[in-house]
PDB file of C-alpha atoms in Angstrom:
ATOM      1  CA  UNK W 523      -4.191   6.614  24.221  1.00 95.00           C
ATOM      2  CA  UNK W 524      -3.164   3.628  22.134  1.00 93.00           C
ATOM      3  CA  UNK W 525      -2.888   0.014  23.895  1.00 95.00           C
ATOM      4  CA  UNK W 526      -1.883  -3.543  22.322  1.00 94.00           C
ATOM      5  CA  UNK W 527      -4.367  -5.302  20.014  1.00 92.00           C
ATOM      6  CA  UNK W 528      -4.175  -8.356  20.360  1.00 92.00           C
ATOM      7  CA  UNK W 529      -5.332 -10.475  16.731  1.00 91.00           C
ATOM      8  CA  UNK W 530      -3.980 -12.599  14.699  1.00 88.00           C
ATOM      9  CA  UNK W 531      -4.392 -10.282  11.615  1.00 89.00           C
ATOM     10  CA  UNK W 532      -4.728  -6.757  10.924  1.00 91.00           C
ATOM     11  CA  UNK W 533      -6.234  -5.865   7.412  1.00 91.00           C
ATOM     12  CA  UNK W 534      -5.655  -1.873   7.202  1.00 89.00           C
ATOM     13  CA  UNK W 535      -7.123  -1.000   3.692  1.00 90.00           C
ATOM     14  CA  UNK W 536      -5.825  -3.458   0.978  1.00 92.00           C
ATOM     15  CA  UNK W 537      -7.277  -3.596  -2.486  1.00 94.00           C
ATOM     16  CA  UNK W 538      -9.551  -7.066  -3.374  1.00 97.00           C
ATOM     17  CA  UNK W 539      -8.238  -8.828  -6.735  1.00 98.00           C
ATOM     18  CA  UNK W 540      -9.271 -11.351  -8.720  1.00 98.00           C
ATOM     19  CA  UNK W 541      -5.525 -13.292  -9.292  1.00 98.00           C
ATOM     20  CA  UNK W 542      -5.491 -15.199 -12.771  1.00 98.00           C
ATOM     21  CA  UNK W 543      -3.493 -18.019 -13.799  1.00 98.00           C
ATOM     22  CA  UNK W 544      -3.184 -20.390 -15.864  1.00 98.00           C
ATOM     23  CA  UNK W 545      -4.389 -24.183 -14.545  1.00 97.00           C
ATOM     24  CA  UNK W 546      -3.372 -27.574 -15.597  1.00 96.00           C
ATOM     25  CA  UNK W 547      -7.097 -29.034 -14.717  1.00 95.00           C
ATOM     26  CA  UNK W 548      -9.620 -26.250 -15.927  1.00 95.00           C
ATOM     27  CA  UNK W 549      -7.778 -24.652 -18.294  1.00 96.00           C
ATOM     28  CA  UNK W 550      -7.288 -21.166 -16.804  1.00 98.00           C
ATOM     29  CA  UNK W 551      -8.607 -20.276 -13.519  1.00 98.00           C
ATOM     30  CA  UNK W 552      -9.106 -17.065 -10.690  1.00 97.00           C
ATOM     31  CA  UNK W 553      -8.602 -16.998  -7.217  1.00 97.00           C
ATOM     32  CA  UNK W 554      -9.571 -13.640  -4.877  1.00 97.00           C
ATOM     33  CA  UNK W 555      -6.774 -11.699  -2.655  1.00 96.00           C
ATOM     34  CA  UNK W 556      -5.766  -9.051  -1.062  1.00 95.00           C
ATOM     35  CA  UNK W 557      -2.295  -8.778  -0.240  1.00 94.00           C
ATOM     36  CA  UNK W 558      -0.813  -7.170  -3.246  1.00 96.00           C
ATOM     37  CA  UNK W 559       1.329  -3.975  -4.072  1.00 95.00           C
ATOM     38  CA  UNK W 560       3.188  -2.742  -6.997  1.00 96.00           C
ATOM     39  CA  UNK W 561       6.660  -0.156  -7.298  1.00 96.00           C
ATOM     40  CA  UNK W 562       7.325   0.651 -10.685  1.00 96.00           C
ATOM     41  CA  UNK W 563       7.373  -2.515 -13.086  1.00 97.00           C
ATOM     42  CA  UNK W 564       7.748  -5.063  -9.980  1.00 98.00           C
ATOM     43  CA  UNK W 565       4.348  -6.003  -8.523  1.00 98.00           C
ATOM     44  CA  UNK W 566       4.590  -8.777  -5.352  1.00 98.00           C
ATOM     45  CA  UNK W 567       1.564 -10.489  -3.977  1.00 97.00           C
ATOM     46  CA  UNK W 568       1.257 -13.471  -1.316  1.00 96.00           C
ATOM     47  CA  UNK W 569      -1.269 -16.223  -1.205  1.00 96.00           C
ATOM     48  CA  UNK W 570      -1.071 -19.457   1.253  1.00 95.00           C
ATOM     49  CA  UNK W 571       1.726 -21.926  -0.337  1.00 96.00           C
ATOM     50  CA  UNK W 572      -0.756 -24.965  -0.006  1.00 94.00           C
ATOM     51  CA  UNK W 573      -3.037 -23.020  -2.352  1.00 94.00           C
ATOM     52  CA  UNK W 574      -4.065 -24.088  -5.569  1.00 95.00           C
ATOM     53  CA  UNK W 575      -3.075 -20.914  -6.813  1.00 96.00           C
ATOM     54  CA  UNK W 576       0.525 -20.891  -5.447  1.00 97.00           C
ATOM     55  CA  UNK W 577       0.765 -24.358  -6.932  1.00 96.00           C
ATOM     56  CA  UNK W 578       0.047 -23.360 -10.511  1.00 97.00           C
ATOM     57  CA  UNK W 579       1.772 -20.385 -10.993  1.00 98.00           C
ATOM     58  CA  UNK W 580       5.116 -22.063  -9.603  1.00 97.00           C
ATOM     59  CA  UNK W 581       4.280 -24.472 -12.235  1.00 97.00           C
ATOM     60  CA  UNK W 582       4.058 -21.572 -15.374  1.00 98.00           C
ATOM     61  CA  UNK W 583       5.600 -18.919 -13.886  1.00 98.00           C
ATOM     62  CA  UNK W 584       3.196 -15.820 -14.832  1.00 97.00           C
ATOM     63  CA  UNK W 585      -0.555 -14.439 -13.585  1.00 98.00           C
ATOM     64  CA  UNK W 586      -2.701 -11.662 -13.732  1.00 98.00           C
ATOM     65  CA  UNK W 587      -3.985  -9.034 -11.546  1.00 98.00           C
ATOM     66  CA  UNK W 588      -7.256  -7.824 -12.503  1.00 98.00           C
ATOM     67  CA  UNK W 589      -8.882  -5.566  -9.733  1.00 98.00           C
ATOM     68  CA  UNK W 590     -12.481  -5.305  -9.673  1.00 97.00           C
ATOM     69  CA  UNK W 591     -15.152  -2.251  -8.495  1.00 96.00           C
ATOM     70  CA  UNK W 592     -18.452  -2.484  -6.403  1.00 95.00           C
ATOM     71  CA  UNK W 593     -20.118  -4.470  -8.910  1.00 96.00           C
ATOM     72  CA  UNK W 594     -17.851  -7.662  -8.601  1.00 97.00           C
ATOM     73  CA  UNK W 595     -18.266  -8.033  -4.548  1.00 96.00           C
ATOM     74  CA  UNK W 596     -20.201 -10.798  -5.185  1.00 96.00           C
ATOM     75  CA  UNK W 597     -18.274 -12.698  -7.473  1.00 97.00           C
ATOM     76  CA  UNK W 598     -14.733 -12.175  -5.847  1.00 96.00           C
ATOM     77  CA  UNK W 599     -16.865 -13.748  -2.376  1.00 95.00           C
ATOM     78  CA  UNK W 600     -17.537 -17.081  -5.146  1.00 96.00           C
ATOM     79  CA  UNK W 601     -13.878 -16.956  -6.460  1.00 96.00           C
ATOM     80  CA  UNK W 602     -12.482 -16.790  -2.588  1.00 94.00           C
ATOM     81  CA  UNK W 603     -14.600 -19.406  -1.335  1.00 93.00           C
ATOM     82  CA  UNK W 604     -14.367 -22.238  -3.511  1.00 93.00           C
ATOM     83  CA  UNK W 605     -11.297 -23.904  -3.495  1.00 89.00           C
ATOM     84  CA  UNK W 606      -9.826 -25.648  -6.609  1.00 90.00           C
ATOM     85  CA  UNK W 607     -12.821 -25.749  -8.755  1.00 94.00           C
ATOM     86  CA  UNK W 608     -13.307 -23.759 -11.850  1.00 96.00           C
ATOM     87  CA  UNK W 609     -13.961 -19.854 -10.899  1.00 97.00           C
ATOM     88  CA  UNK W 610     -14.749 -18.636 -14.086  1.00 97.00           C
ATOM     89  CA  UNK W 611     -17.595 -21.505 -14.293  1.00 97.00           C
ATOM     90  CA  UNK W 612     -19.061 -20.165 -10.724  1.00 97.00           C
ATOM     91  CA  UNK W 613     -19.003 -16.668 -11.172  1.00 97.00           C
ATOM     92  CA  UNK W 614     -19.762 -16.474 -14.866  1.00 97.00           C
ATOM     93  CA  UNK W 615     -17.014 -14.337 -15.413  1.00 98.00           C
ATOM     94  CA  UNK W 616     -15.456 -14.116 -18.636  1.00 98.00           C
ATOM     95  CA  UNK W 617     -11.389 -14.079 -19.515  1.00 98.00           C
ATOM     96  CA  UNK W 618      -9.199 -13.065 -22.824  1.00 98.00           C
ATOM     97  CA  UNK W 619      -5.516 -14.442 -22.482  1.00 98.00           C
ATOM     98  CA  UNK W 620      -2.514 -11.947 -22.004  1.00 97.00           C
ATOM     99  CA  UNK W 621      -0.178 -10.217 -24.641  1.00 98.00           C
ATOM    100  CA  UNK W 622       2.795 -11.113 -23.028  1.00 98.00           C
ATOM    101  CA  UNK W 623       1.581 -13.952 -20.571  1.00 97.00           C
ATOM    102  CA  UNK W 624      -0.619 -17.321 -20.844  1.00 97.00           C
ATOM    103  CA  UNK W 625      -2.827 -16.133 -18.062  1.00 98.00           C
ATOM    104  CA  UNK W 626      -6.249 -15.012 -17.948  1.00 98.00           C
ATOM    105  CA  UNK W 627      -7.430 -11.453 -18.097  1.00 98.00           C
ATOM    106  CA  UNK W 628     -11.089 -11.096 -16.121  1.00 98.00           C
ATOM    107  CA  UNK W 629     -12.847  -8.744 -18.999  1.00 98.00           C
ATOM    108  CA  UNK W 630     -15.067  -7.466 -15.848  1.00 98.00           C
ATOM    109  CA  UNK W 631     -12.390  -5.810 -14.248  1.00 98.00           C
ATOM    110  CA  UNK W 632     -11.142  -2.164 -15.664  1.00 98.00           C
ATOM    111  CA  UNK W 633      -7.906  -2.885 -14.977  1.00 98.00           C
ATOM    112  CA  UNK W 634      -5.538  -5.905 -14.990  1.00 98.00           C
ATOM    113  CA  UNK W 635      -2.206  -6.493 -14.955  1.00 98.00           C
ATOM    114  CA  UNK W 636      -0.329  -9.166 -16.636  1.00 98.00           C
ATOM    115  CA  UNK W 637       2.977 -10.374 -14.825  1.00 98.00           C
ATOM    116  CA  UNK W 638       6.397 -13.067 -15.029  1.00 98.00           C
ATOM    117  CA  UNK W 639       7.265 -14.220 -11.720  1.00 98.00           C
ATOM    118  CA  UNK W 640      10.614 -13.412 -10.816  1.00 98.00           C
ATOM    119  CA  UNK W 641      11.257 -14.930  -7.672  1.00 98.00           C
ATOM    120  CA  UNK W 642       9.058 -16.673  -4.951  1.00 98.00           C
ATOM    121  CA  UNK W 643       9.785 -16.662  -1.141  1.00 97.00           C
ATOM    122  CA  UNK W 644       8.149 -19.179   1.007  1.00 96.00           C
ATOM    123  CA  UNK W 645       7.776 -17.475   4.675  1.00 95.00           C
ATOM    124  CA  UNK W 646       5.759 -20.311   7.076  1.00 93.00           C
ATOM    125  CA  UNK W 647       2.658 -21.155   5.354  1.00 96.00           C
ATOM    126  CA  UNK W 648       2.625 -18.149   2.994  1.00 97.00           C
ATOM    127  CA  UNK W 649       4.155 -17.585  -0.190  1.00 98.00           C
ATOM    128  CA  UNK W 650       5.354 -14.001  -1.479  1.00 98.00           C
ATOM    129  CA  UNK W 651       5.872 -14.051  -5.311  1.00 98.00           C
ATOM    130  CA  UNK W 652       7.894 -11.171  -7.011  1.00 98.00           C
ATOM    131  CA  UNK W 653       6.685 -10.497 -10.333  1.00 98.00           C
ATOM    132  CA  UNK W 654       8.074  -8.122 -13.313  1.00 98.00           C
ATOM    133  CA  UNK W 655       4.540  -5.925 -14.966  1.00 98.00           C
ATOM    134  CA  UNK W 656       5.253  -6.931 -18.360  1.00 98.00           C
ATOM    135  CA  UNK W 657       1.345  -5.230 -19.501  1.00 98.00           C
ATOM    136  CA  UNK W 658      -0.993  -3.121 -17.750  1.00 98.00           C
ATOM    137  CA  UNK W 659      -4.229  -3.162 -19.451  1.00 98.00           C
ATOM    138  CA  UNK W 660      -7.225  -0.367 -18.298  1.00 98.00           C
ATOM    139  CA  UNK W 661     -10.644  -0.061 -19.806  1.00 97.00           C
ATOM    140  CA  UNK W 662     -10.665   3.439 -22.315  1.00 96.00           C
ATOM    141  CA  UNK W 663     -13.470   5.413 -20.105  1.00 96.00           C
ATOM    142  CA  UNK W 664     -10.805   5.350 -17.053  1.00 96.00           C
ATOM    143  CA  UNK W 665      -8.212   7.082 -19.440  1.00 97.00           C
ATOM    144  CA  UNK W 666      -8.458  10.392 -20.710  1.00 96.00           C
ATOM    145  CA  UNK W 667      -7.726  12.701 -24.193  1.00 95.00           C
ATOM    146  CA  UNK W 668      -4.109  13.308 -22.570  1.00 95.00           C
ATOM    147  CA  UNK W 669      -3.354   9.379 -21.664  1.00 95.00           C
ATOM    148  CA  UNK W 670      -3.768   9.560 -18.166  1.00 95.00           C
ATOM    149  CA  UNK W 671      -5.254   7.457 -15.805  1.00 96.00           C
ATOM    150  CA  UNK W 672      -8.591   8.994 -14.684  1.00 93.00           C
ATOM    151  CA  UNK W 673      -7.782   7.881 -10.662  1.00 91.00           C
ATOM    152  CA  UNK W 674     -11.117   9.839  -9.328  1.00 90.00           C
ATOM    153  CA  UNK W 675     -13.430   7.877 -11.354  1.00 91.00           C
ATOM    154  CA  UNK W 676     -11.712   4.449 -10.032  1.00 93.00           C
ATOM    155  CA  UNK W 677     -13.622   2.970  -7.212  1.00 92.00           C
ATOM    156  CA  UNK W 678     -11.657  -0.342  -6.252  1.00 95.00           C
ATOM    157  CA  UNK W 679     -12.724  -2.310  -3.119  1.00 95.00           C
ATOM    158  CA  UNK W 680     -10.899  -2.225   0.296  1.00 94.00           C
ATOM    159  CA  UNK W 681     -10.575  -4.522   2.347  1.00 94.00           C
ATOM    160  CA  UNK W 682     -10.204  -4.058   6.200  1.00 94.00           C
ATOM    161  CA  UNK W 683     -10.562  -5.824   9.544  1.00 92.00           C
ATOM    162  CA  UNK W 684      -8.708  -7.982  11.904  1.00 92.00           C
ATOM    163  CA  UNK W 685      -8.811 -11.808  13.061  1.00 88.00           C
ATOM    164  CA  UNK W 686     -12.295 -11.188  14.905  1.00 89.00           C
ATOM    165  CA  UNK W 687     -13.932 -10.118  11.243  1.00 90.00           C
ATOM    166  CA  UNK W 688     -13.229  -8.602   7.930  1.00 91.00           C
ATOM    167  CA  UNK W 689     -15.402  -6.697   5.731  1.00 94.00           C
ATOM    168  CA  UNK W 690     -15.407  -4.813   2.437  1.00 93.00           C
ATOM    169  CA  UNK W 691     -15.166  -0.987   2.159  1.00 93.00           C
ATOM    170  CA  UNK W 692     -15.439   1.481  -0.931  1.00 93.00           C
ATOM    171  CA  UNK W 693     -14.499   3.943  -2.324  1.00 89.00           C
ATOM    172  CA  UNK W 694     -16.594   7.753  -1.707  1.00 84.00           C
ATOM    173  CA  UNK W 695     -16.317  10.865  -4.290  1.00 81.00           C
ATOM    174  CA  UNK W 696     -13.915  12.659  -2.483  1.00 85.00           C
ATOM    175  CA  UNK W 697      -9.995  12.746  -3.667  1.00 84.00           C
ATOM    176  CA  UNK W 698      -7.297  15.094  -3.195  1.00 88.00           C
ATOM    177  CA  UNK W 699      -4.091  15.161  -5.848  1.00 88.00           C
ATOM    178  CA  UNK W 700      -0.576  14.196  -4.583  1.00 89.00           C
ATOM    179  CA  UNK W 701       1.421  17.176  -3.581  1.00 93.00           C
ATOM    180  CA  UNK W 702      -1.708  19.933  -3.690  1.00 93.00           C
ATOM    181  CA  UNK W 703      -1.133  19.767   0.139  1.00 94.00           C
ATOM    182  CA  UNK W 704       2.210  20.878   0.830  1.00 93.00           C
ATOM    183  CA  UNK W 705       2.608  22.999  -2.729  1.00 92.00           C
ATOM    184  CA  UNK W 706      -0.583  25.272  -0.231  1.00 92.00           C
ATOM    185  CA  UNK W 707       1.743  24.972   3.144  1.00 92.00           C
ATOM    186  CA  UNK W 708       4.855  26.366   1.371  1.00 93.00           C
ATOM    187  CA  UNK W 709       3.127  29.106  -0.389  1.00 90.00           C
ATOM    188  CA  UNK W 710       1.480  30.063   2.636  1.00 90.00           C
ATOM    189  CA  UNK W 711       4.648  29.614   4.223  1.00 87.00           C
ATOM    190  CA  UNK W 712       6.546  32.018   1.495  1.00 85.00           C
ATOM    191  CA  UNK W 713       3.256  34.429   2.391  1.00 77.00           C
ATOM    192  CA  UNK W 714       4.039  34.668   6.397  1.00 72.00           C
ATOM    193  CA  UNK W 715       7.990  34.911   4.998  1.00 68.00           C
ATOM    194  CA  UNK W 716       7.473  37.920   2.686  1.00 64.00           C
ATOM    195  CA  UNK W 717       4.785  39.682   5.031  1.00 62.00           C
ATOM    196  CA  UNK W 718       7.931  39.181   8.049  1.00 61.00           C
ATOM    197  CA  UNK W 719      10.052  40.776   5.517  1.00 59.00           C
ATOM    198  CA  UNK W 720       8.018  43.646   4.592  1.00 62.00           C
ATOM    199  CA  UNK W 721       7.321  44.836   8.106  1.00 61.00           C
ATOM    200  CA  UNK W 722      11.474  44.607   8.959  1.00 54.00           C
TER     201      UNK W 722
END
C-alpha cells in the first residue's frame, strides 16, 4: 500500500554531470548537477538562478555537458561544493574548448555534450535552460567497428534520494536492449495463437 511522502525533494535516478561554461573571472569553469535530460538535438537542464553558473551562461549563451563514471565521484563532490571559485583548479581536472561552442569540455569524462541555449525559463528560484546539441563528443573505446554507442560498457552515476539525504548509485553489469521484451511477448503470443488454431 502506497501513502504520502512527505519531502521537499524526490531524486528518483538522475544522471551526475559536470556542467561547463565559459566564466568571465577564471576563464572557463564547471559546476556539478543533476537535473538534466535530452530528446533528440534539444537537451534542457536546471540549476538555481542565483548560481554562478546560471549567471554565466545567460551571459554567453552556450555550455557543456560532460557526464562522468565511478572514477569522478570525488571530483564532481569538489565541483558541487565550492561555489564560485575555479573548479578545474580544485579538482585538477583538465578541459579542451568546444567545436561549435566557447565552453569547456572535461577530457575525464567519456562523453560530453556541447550546447547553444535556446531559451531560459525562470520558475521560483530555479532556472530551466533549453539548449540545441550542436556536438556530442564520446571517447573511441565506448564506440564500436559499426559506429554505435557501446551503452553496456557505460557506467554513469545516479543520483537518488529525497530532502532527508541523497546519495550516489551505479551502474551493475546487467542490461537488457529496448524492445527484446515485447518482440518475446508477441512471439509467444503468435505461439499460443497458432497452437489455438491448430487444435480448431
Amino acid at each position: 500500500m502506497k501513502k504520502t511522502f512527505e519531502t521537499r525533494k524526490l531524486y528518483f535516478g538522475f544522471p551526475v554531470f559536470f556542467l561547463g561554461y565559459k566564466d568571465e573571472v577564471h576563464g572557463y569553469n564547471l559546476t556539478t548537477s543533476s537535473s538534466v535530460y535530452s530528446l533528440g538535438s534539444m537537451l534542457v537542464m536546471a540549476m538555481r538562478t542565483k548560481g554562478n553558473a546560471i549567471t554565466q551562461i545567460s551571459k554567453y549563451g552556450h555550455f557543456t555537458v560532460n557526464v562522468p563514471t565511478k572514477e569522478l565521484t570525488t571530483a564532481s563532490e569538489i565541483a558541487g561544493f565550492n561555489s564560485r571559485q575555479d573548479k578545474f583548479a580544485l579538482t585538477g581536472l583538465t578541459y579542451e574548448l568546444g567545436e561549435t561552442i566557447d565552453a569547456p569540455l572535461v577530457n575525464e569524462c567519456p562523453v560530453s555534450i556541447e550546447c547553444q541555449v535556446v531559451e531560459m525559463v525562470a520558475c521560483g528560484a530555479l532556472t530551466n535552460v533549453i539548449a540545441r546539441v550542436t556536438r556530442r563528443v564520446v571517447d573511441e573505446s565506448l564506440i564500436d567497428e559499426e559506429g554505435a554507442f557501446k551503452s553496456q560498457e557505460f557506467s554513469p552515476i545516479s543520483y537518488i534520494g529525497d530532502g532527508a539525504a541523497r546519495q550516489y548509485r551505479y551502474y551493475n553489469d546487467e542490461a537488457i536492449q529496448m524492445g527484446s521484451i515485447i518482440k518475446e511477448l508477441r512471439r509467444q503470443d503468435e505461439g499460443e495463437t497458432s497452437s489455438s488454431t491448430d487444435k480448431v
